[in-house]
mmCIF file of C-alpha atoms in Angstrom:
data_model
loop_
_atom_site.group_PDB
_atom_site.id
_atom_site.type_symbol
_atom_site.label_atom_id
_atom_site.label_comp_id
_atom_site.label_asym_id
_atom_site.label_seq_id
_atom_site.Cartn_x
_atom_site.Cartn_y
_atom_site.Cartn_z
ATOM 1 C CA MET A 243 -37.917 -7.819 -11.681
ATOM 2 C CA LYS A 244 -36.236 -8.773 -14.928
ATOM 3 C CA THR A 245 -32.966 -10.618 -14.468
ATOM 4 C CA ILE A 246 -30.072 -9.224 -16.477
ATOM 5 C CA ILE A 247 -27.121 -11.534 -17.003
ATOM 6 C CA ILE A 248 -23.873 -9.823 -17.907
ATOM 7 C CA PRO A 249 -22.448 -10.838 -21.311
ATOM 8 C CA VAL A 250 -19.537 -12.745 -19.839
ATOM 9 C CA VAL A 251 -21.898 -14.916 -17.822
ATOM 10 C CA ALA A 252 -24.098 -15.679 -20.785
ATOM 11 C CA ALA A 253 -21.053 -16.724 -22.774
ATOM 12 C CA LEU A 254 -19.546 -18.997 -20.172
ATOM 13 C CA VAL A 255 -22.039 -21.806 -19.999
ATOM 14 C CA ALA A 256 -19.488 -24.584 -19.785
ATOM 15 C CA GLY A 257 -17.858 -25.733 -16.550
ATOM 16 C CA ILE A 258 -14.277 -24.874 -15.764
ATOM 17 C CA ALA A 259 -12.440 -27.887 -14.420
ATOM 18 C CA GLY A 260 -9.966 -27.761 -11.572
ATOM 19 C CA ALA A 261 -11.732 -26.936 -8.312
ATOM 20 C CA SER A 262 -12.435 -29.313 -5.474
ATOM 21 C CA GLU A 263 -15.816 -31.036 -5.344
ATOM 22 C CA ALA A 264 -16.965 -28.657 -2.604
ATOM 23 C CA TRP A 265 -16.735 -25.717 -4.985
ATOM 24 C CA SER A 266 -18.479 -24.978 -8.231
ATOM 25 C CA THR A 267 -16.404 -24.551 -11.370
ATOM 26 C CA ASN A 268 -19.194 -23.157 -13.522
ATOM 27 C CA PRO A 269 -19.851 -19.451 -12.764
ATOM 28 C CA ALA A 270 -22.874 -19.146 -15.063
ATOM 29 C CA GLU A 271 -24.513 -22.189 -13.472
ATOM 30 C CA ALA A 272 -23.644 -20.940 -9.990
ATOM 31 C CA MET A 273 -25.329 -17.619 -10.739
ATOM 32 C CA GLN A 274 -28.472 -19.396 -11.864
ATOM 33 C CA GLN A 275 -28.448 -21.373 -8.603
ATOM 34 C CA ALA A 276 -27.831 -18.183 -6.638
ATOM 35 C CA ALA A 277 -30.840 -16.523 -8.253
ATOM 36 C CA ALA A 278 -33.037 -19.477 -7.313
ATOM 37 C CA GLN A 279 -31.716 -19.546 -3.746
ATOM 38 C CA LYS A 280 -31.639 -15.738 -3.350
ATOM 39 C CA LYS A 281 -27.918 -15.839 -2.727
ATOM 40 C CA GLY A 282 -24.828 -14.329 -4.271
ATOM 41 C CA VAL A 283 -21.711 -15.861 -5.797
ATOM 42 C CA MET A 284 -18.124 -15.737 -4.576
ATOM 43 C CA LEU A 285 -15.548 -15.950 -7.362
ATOM 44 C CA GLU A 286 -12.109 -17.088 -6.264
ATOM 45 C CA PHE A 287 -9.401 -16.065 -8.743
ATOM 46 C CA THR A 288 -6.406 -18.258 -7.974
ATOM 47 C CA GLY A 289 -3.246 -19.873 -9.307
ATOM 48 C CA SER A 290 -3.438 -23.283 -7.698
ATOM 49 C CA ASP A 291 0.024 -24.589 -8.644
ATOM 50 C CA TRP A 292 2.231 -21.488 -8.493
ATOM 51 C CA CYS A 293 0.702 -18.723 -6.337
ATOM 52 C CA GLY A 294 2.001 -19.266 -2.807
ATOM 53 C CA ALA A 295 -0.546 -16.949 -1.200
ATOM 54 C CA CYS A 296 -3.358 -18.698 -3.096
ATOM 55 C CA ILE A 297 -2.206 -22.128 -1.985
ATOM 56 C CA MET A 298 -1.902 -20.993 1.636
ATOM 57 C CA GLN A 299 -5.295 -19.294 1.609
ATOM 58 C CA LYS A 300 -6.979 -22.375 0.167
ATOM 59 C CA LYS A 301 -5.290 -24.719 2.659
ATOM 60 C CA GLN A 302 -5.410 -22.529 5.759
ATOM 61 C CA ALA A 303 -8.761 -20.804 5.256
ATOM 62 C CA LEU A 304 -11.003 -21.611 2.301
ATOM 63 C CA SER A 305 -10.870 -25.386 2.770
ATOM 64 C CA LEU A 306 -11.917 -25.221 6.447
ATOM 65 C CA PRO A 307 -15.513 -26.351 7.099
ATOM 66 C CA LYS A 308 -16.288 -23.352 9.329
ATOM 67 C CA VAL A 309 -15.050 -20.931 6.681
ATOM 68 C CA GLN A 310 -16.975 -22.674 3.921
ATOM 69 C CA GLU A 311 -20.057 -22.593 6.096
ATOM 70 C CA GLY A 312 -19.603 -18.853 6.611
ATOM 71 C CA ILE A 313 -19.260 -18.271 2.876
ATOM 72 C CA THR A 314 -22.070 -20.556 1.711
ATOM 73 C CA ALA A 315 -24.571 -18.970 4.095
ATOM 74 C CA ALA A 316 -24.994 -16.188 1.536
ATOM 75 C CA PHE A 317 -22.805 -17.131 -1.455
ATOM 76 C CA ILE A 318 -22.119 -20.020 -3.805
ATOM 77 C CA PRO A 319 -18.310 -20.325 -4.080
ATOM 78 C CA VAL A 320 -16.697 -20.754 -7.491
ATOM 79 C CA GLU A 321 -13.030 -21.408 -8.229
ATOM 80 C CA LEU A 322 -11.494 -19.770 -11.310
ATOM 81 C CA ASP A 323 -8.052 -21.315 -11.576
ATOM 82 C CA PHE A 324 -5.139 -19.917 -13.614
ATOM 83 C CA PRO A 325 -2.470 -22.643 -13.281
ATOM 84 C CA ARG A 326 0.929 -22.643 -14.934
ATOM 85 C CA LYS A 327 1.691 -26.360 -14.887
ATOM 86 C CA LYS A 328 -1.751 -27.906 -15.015
ATOM 87 C CA GLN A 329 -3.044 -28.409 -18.560
ATOM 88 C CA GLN A 330 -6.192 -26.588 -19.675
ATOM 89 C CA ASP A 331 -7.831 -26.596 -23.088
ATOM 90 C CA GLU A 332 -7.891 -23.393 -25.118
ATOM 91 C CA GLN A 333 -11.618 -22.857 -24.627
ATOM 92 C CA THR A 334 -11.234 -22.980 -20.857
ATOM 93 C CA LYS A 335 -8.284 -20.587 -20.971
ATOM 94 C CA ALA A 336 -10.260 -18.150 -23.105
ATOM 95 C CA MET A 337 -13.215 -18.319 -20.716
ATOM 96 C CA LEU A 338 -11.015 -17.690 -17.706
ATOM 97 C CA GLU A 339 -9.320 -14.735 -19.370
ATOM 98 C CA THR A 340 -12.714 -13.254 -20.174
ATOM 99 C CA TYR A 341 -13.710 -13.394 -16.525
ATOM 100 C CA LYS A 342 -10.355 -12.028 -15.438
ATOM 101 C CA LYS A 343 -10.670 -9.071 -17.789
ATOM 102 C CA SER A 344 -14.326 -8.433 -16.976
ATOM 103 C CA TYR A 345 -13.619 -8.203 -13.250
ATOM 104 C CA GLY A 346 -10.368 -6.282 -13.656
ATOM 105 C CA ILE A 347 -8.265 -8.862 -11.825
ATOM 106 C CA THR A 348 -4.634 -7.751 -11.488
ATOM 107 C CA GLY A 349 -3.370 -10.049 -8.732
ATOM 108 C CA PHE A 350 -3.963 -13.407 -7.068
ATOM 109 C CA PRO A 351 -5.635 -14.414 -4.882
ATOM 110 C CA THR A 352 -8.689 -12.212 -5.356
ATOM 111 C CA LEU A 353 -12.165 -12.942 -4.025
ATOM 112 C CA VAL A 354 -15.035 -11.191 -5.788
ATOM 113 C CA TYR A 355 -18.407 -11.414 -4.070
ATOM 114 C CA THR A 356 -21.269 -10.750 -6.496
ATOM 115 C CA ASP A 357 -25.024 -10.838 -6.698
ATOM 116 C CA ALA A 358 -26.820 -13.456 -8.799
ATOM 117 C CA GLN A 359 -26.335 -11.268 -11.880
ATOM 118 C CA GLY A 360 -22.575 -11.180 -11.447
ATOM 119 C CA ARG A 361 -22.453 -7.598 -10.184
ATOM 120 C CA PRO A 362 -19.735 -7.154 -7.501
ATOM 121 C CA VAL A 363 -20.778 -6.142 -3.998
ATOM 122 C CA HIS A 364 -17.405 -6.673 -2.295
ATOM 123 C CA THR A 365 -13.859 -7.453 -3.438
ATOM 124 C CA VAL A 366 -10.841 -8.681 -1.467
ATOM 125 C CA VAL A 367 -7.317 -8.815 -2.902
ATOM 126 C CA GLY A 368 -4.524 -10.842 -1.312
ATOM 127 C CA TYR A 369 -4.140 -13.548 1.308
ATOM 128 C CA ALA A 370 -6.471 -13.585 4.312
ATOM 129 C CA ASN A 371 -6.464 -15.873 7.336
ATOM 130 C CA PRO A 372 -9.615 -17.782 8.383
ATOM 131 C CA ASP A 373 -10.906 -15.051 10.707
ATOM 132 C CA GLN A 374 -10.417 -12.370 8.072
ATOM 133 C CA VAL A 375 -12.135 -14.446 5.396
ATOM 134 C CA MET A 376 -15.097 -14.932 7.741
ATOM 135 C CA LYS A 377 -15.240 -11.181 8.408
ATOM 136 C CA ASP A 378 -15.030 -10.392 4.696
ATOM 137 C CA ALA A 379 -17.770 -12.908 3.910
ATOM 138 C CA ALA A 380 -20.016 -11.345 6.575
ATOM 139 C CA LYS A 381 -19.290 -7.855 5.235
ATOM 140 C CA ALA A 382 -20.034 -9.029 1.697
ATOM 141 C CA ALA A 383 -23.287 -10.652 2.856
ATOM 142 C CA GLU A 384 -24.398 -7.384 4.440
ATOM 143 C CA ALA A 385 -23.494 -5.463 1.277
ATOM 144 C CA LEU A 386 -25.413 -8.013 -0.805
ATOM 145 C CA LYS A 387 -28.462 -7.660 1.428
ATOM 146 C CA THR A 388 -28.382 -3.878 1.086
ATOM 147 C CA GLN A 389 -27.780 -4.071 -2.658
ATOM 148 C CA GLN A 390 -30.659 -6.500 -3.155
ATOM 149 C CA ALA A 391 -33.023 -4.333 -1.086
ATOM 150 C CA LEU A 392 -32.117 -1.223 -3.087
ATOM 151 C CA THR A 393 -32.382 -3.095 -6.390
ATOM 152 C CA ASN A 394 -35.870 -4.307 -5.415
ATOM 153 C CA LYS A 395 -36.804 -0.795 -4.328
ATOM 154 C CA LEU A 396 -35.696 0.641 -7.663
ATOM 155 C CA ALA A 397 -37.849 -1.938 -9.446
ATOM 156 C CA GLY A 398 -40.916 -0.396 -7.827
ATOM 157 C CA SER A 399 -42.759 2.864 -8.336
ATOM 158 C CA LEU A 400 -40.767 5.793 -6.993
ATOM 159 C CA THR A 401 -40.647 9.540 -7.411
ATOM 160 C CA ASP A 402 -37.608 11.036 -9.135
ATOM 161 C CA GLU A 403 -36.271 12.178 -5.779
ATOM 162 C CA GLN A 404 -36.740 8.740 -4.250
ATOM 163 C CA ARG A 405 -35.041 7.073 -7.238
ATOM 164 C CA ARG A 406 -32.137 9.493 -7.020
ATOM 165 C CA ASP A 407 -31.626 8.785 -3.325
ATOM 166 C CA ALA A 408 -31.874 5.011 -3.841
ATOM 167 C CA LEU A 409 -29.388 5.121 -6.711
ATOM 168 C CA VAL A 410 -26.930 7.100 -4.591
ATOM 169 C CA GLN A 411 -27.249 4.532 -1.809
ATOM 170 C CA LEU A 412 -26.761 1.682 -4.256
ATOM 171 C CA LEU A 413 -23.657 3.142 -5.884
ATOM 172 C CA LYS A 414 -22.148 3.913 -2.490
ATOM 173 C CA THR A 415 -22.769 0.342 -1.309
ATOM 174 C CA VAL A 416 -20.864 -1.454 -4.080
ATOM 175 C CA PRO A 417 -17.124 -1.321 -4.956
ATOM 176 C CA GLN A 418 -16.507 1.885 -6.901
ATOM 177 C CA SER A 419 -14.194 0.101 -9.312
ATOM 178 C CA SER A 420 -17.133 -2.064 -10.421
ATOM 179 C CA ILE A 421 -19.533 0.787 -11.203
ATOM 180 C CA PRO A 422 -18.491 1.654 -14.797
ATOM 181 C CA ALA A 423 -18.652 -1.970 -15.975
ATOM 182 C CA PHE A 424 -21.446 -3.474 -13.875
ATOM 183 C CA TYR A 425 -23.637 -0.592 -12.704
ATOM 184 C CA LYS A 426 -23.529 1.640 -15.780
ATOM 185 C CA PRO A 427 -27.351 1.860 -16.217
ATOM 186 C CA SER A 428 -27.699 3.019 -12.603
ATOM 187 C CA LEU A 429 -24.916 5.564 -13.077
ATOM 188 C CA GLU A 430 -26.490 6.897 -16.280
ATOM 189 C CA GLU A 431 -29.903 7.229 -14.638
ATOM 190 C CA LEU A 432 -28.371 9.042 -11.674
ATOM 191 C CA ALA A 433 -26.683 11.477 -14.072
ATOM 192 C CA LYS A 434 -30.131 12.437 -15.378
ATOM 193 C CA LEU A 435 -31.683 12.726 -11.917
ATOM 194 C CA ASP A 436 -28.664 14.517 -10.420
ATOM 195 C CA PRO A 437 -27.180 16.585 -13.272
ATOM 196 C CA GLU A 438 -25.187 18.769 -10.858
ATOM 197 C CA ASP A 439 -23.601 15.674 -9.273
ATOM 198 C CA ALA A 440 -24.606 16.744 -5.776
ATOM 199 C CA SER A 441 -23.753 13.247 -4.555
ATOM 200 C CA GLY A 442 -20.168 13.604 -5.835
ATOM 201 C CA ILE A 443 -20.202 10.048 -7.181
ATOM 202 C CA ARG A 444 -19.354 10.955 -10.772
ATOM 203 C CA ALA A 445 -16.634 13.344 -9.685
ATOM 204 C CA GLU A 446 -15.029 10.660 -7.538
ATOM 205 C CA LEU A 447 -15.210 8.106 -10.346
ATOM 206 C CA ASN A 448 -13.668 10.591 -12.783
ATOM 207 C CA ARG A 449 -10.851 11.264 -10.323
ATOM 208 C CA LYS A 450 -10.121 7.555 -9.924
ATOM 209 C CA GLU A 451 -10.004 7.160 -13.694
ATOM 210 C CA LEU A 452 -7.655 10.138 -13.992
ATOM 211 C CA LEU A 453 -5.431 8.752 -11.245
ATOM 212 C CA HIS A 454 -5.208 5.404 -13.026
ATOM 213 C CA THR A 455 -4.329 7.143 -16.293
ATOM 214 C CA GLN A 456 -1.658 9.317 -14.682
ATOM 215 C CA ARG A 457 -0.065 6.357 -12.918
ATOM 216 C CA GLU A 458 0.077 4.469 -16.220
ATOM 217 C CA GLU A 459 1.645 7.500 -17.944
ATOM 218 C CA LEU A 460 4.239 7.847 -15.174
ATOM 219 C CA ALA A 461 5.192 4.174 -15.404
ATOM 220 C CA ASP A 462 5.407 4.341 -19.209
ATOM 221 C CA THR A 463 7.525 7.498 -19.173
ATOM 222 C CA PHE A 464 10.010 6.187 -16.617
ATOM 223 C CA ARG A 465 10.144 2.842 -18.417
ATOM 224 C CA GLN A 466 10.869 4.476 -21.756
ATOM 225 C CA LYS A 467 13.562 6.669 -20.209
ATOM 226 C CA ASN A 468 15.116 3.689 -18.372
ATOM 227 C CA VAL A 469 15.093 5.716 -15.171
ATOM 228 C CA HIS A 470 16.464 2.900 -12.987
ATOM 229 C CA ILE A 471 19.483 2.434 -15.247
ATOM 230 C CA LEU A 472 19.850 6.195 -15.600
ATOM 231 C CA ALA A 473 19.832 6.529 -11.805
ATOM 232 C CA GLU A 474 22.833 4.214 -11.562
ATOM 233 C CA GLN A 475 24.833 5.662 -14.440
ATOM 234 C CA LYS A 476 23.790 9.325 -14.541
ATOM 235 C CA PRO A 477 21.976 10.173 -11.300
ATOM 236 C CA ASP A 478 21.892 13.917 -11.999
ATOM 237 C CA GLU A 479 20.027 13.291 -15.255
ATOM 238 C CA ALA A 480 17.585 10.996 -13.461
ATOM 239 C CA LEU A 481 16.945 13.651 -10.806
ATOM 240 C CA SER A 482 16.454 16.274 -13.505
ATOM 241 C CA LEU A 483 13.927 14.025 -15.219
ATOM 242 C CA MET A 484 12.002 13.609 -11.971
ATOM 243 C CA ASP A 485 12.026 17.357 -11.286
ATOM 244 C CA GLY A 486 10.754 17.988 -14.801
ATOM 245 C CA TYR A 487 7.948 15.470 -14.385
ATOM 246 C CA LEU A 488 6.848 17.141 -11.153
ATOM 247 C CA LYS A 489 6.222 20.353 -13.121
ATOM 248 C CA LYS A 490 3.597 18.726 -15.356
ATOM 249 C CA ASP A 491 0.228 20.452 -15.165
ATOM 250 C CA GLY A 492 -2.660 18.723 -13.444
ATOM 251 C CA LEU A 493 -0.726 15.975 -11.668
ATOM 252 C CA LEU A 494 -2.721 14.476 -8.824
ATOM 253 C CA PRO A 495 -1.043 14.490 -5.388
ATOM 254 C CA GLU A 496 -0.716 10.686 -5.348
ATOM 255 C CA VAL A 497 1.347 10.815 -8.549
ATOM 256 C CA LYS A 498 3.502 13.714 -7.354
ATOM 257 C CA GLN A 499 4.158 11.858 -4.137
ATOM 258 C CA ALA A 500 5.201 8.753 -6.066
ATOM 259 C CA VAL A 501 7.745 10.778 -8.058
ATOM 260 C CA LEU A 502 9.051 12.463 -4.903
ATOM 261 C CA MET A 503 9.485 9.057 -3.278
ATOM 262 C CA GLN A 504 11.641 7.940 -6.199
ATOM 263 C CA LYS A 505 13.657 11.128 -5.879
ATOM 264 C CA VAL A 506 14.148 10.549 -2.151
ATOM 265 C CA ASN A 507 15.255 6.967 -2.777
ATOM 266 C CA LEU A 508 17.779 8.086 -5.383
ATOM 267 C CA LEU A 509 19.181 10.794 -3.115
ATOM 268 C CA MET A 510 19.506 8.227 -0.335
ATOM 269 C CA GLN A 511 21.332 5.845 -2.651
ATOM 270 C CA GLN A 512 23.692 8.658 -3.603
ATOM 271 C CA ASN A 513 24.091 9.637 0.079
ATOM 272 C CA ARG A 514 23.065 13.194 -0.762
ATOM 273 C CA VAL A 515 21.312 13.574 2.568
ATOM 274 C CA ASN A 516 21.678 17.344 2.597
ATOM 275 C CA GLU A 517 19.240 17.481 -0.335
ATOM 276 C CA LEU A 518 16.542 15.341 1.288
ATOM 277 C CA GLU A 519 14.688 17.876 3.410
ATOM 278 C CA GLN A 520 12.813 19.670 0.629
ATOM 279 C CA PRO A 521 11.433 16.626 -1.251
ATOM 280 C CA LEU A 522 10.514 14.979 2.058
ATOM 281 C CA LYS A 523 8.568 18.058 3.148
ATOM 282 C CA GLU A 524 6.839 18.289 -0.218
ATOM 283 C CA ALA A 525 5.832 14.616 -0.105
ATOM 284 C CA VAL A 526 4.437 14.893 3.431
ATOM 285 C CA ALA A 527 2.503 18.064 2.598
ATOM 286 C CA LEU A 528 0.771 16.417 -0.357
ATOM 287 C CA LEU A 529 -0.812 13.468 1.474
ATOM 288 C CA PRO A 530 0.385 13.220 5.084
ATOM 289 C CA ASP A 531 -1.828 10.219 5.911
ATOM 290 C CA SER A 532 -0.836 8.019 2.959
ATOM 291 C CA PHE A 533 1.696 5.201 3.399
ATOM 292 C CA GLU A 534 4.289 7.237 1.487
ATOM 293 C CA GLY A 535 3.442 10.393 3.438
ATOM 294 C CA LYS A 536 3.917 8.658 6.779
ATOM 295 C CA MET A 537 7.168 7.087 5.605
ATOM 296 C CA CYS A 538 8.516 10.453 4.498
ATOM 297 C CA GLY A 539 7.359 11.972 7.790
ATOM 298 C CA ARG A 540 9.387 9.425 9.757
ATOM 299 C CA LEU A 541 12.432 10.055 7.573
ATOM 300 C CA LEU A 542 12.023 13.782 8.077
ATOM 301 C CA GLU A 543 11.974 13.341 11.852
ATOM 302 C CA LYS A 544 15.103 11.206 11.705
ATOM 303 C CA LEU A 545 16.908 13.395 9.164
ATOM 304 C CA PRO A 546 19.214 15.151 11.688
ATOM 305 C CA GLU A 547 20.233 11.755 13.046
ATOM 306 C CA ILE A 548 20.746 10.363 9.542
ATOM 307 C CA LYS A 549 22.904 13.339 8.564
ATOM 308 C CA LYS A 550 25.002 12.924 11.682
ATOM 309 C CA GLU A 551 25.504 9.195 11.130
ATOM 310 C CA ARG A 552 26.486 9.617 7.522
ATOM 311 C CA GLY A 553 28.702 12.580 8.200
ATOM 312 C CA GLN A 554 30.927 10.335 10.303
ATOM 313 C CA LEU A 555 31.352 7.710 7.596
ATOM 314 C CA LYS A 556 34.590 7.190 5.775
ATOM 315 C CA PRO A 557 34.767 6.904 1.973
ATOM 316 C CA GLY A 558 33.688 3.411 0.943
ATOM 317 C CA GLU A 559 31.921 2.716 4.246
ATOM 318 C CA GLU A 560 28.329 1.516 4.050
ATOM 319 C CA PRO A 561 25.845 3.761 5.899
ATOM 320 C CA PRO A 562 23.121 2.362 8.182
ATOM 321 C CA LEU A 563 19.583 1.940 6.927
ATOM 322 C CA PRO A 564 17.057 4.637 7.845
ATOM 323 C CA PRO A 565 14.219 3.587 10.179
ATOM 324 C CA GLY A 566 11.837 1.151 8.511
ATOM 325 C CA ALA A 567 13.826 0.919 5.281
ATOM 326 C CA ILE A 568 14.737 -2.321 3.536
ATOM 327 C CA ARG A 569 18.004 -2.380 1.693
ATOM 328 C CA ALA A 570 17.440 -2.824 -2.038
ATOM 329 C CA THR A 571 20.706 -1.548 -3.472
ATOM 330 C CA LYS A 572 24.049 -1.034 -1.845
ATOM 331 C CA MET A 573 24.628 2.548 -0.733
ATOM 332 C CA ILE A 574 28.288 3.495 -0.511
ATOM 333 C CA ILE A 575 29.973 6.797 0.245
ATOM 334 C CA PRO A 576 31.929 7.496 -2.934
ATOM 335 C CA PRO A 577 35.705 7.740 -2.465
ATOM 336 C CA ALA A 578 37.225 11.181 -2.683
ATOM 337 C CA PRO A 579 38.483 11.990 -6.189
ATOM 338 C CA ALA A 580 42.207 11.439 -6.671
ATOM 339 C CA LYS A 581 44.288 14.581 -6.586
ATOM 340 C CA LYS A 582 46.081 15.418 -9.789
#
């Protein structure tokens, strides 16, 4: 089978200084070693001198011999460090940014497990303790094994039906977020073999792309309108803006729920508890099993109690927090207007 190295790997032939001696700092070299050893590569995206979770994960998990043994059984570990205090030359910074962009890294720490060609098979975002890292490494190793077997199968002689089924298996094995950038040839071939999208893979990818776009548009709109400032100074205008946004055509339920959550938060801050029932019900109905849906469900259950508690408050008295809430801004019952 012909080995295809992704452009970023071909470009980054120089080592990237900063990791401990136990870890590689040269991704391209590590991938060459992985190909020879029939292993994968684990890319650790970290901020070694500023990211608290990264520092903890390195000290408490990744530096432990048993964890390193679990990782290196199937992967060659590579550290990609993005420090703030440590000096790096411009070439190194450019190389790191290229990797960061290529793998769509948005937060640290992130561990990306790939095959020897740099194609992701498993991705983990955020801190993990030693046991969790070991479990993730084992899960990644199993995904790599499956991916390699399917890749080898596709390199052989298959009927169109067999190729279609193998491609579906492959694209369902790897992280969906990696498909457009790293598995595009497989996706394009599947489109020809499955023009009706019976597998639903293309439809799901299109939905994820639409969701990303809509979330970006929501953030941009609320940023441009200064919604947080508007909520403090002119809450009715902020609520009107949210209600107007909810009427946009084609909004996915995740986006609608996000807007409703902001509306609920604003109503809570304004102590307008008598207006909470409808947006809470709407949010729960959209996606009852999401984090936001469950939170709204709990608030809905406690709404009679919340109304009772707040109804007994005097002007200027701070109301209690609802169950599970964390106080972000002070919520005060506004004093009664002065009589003229």
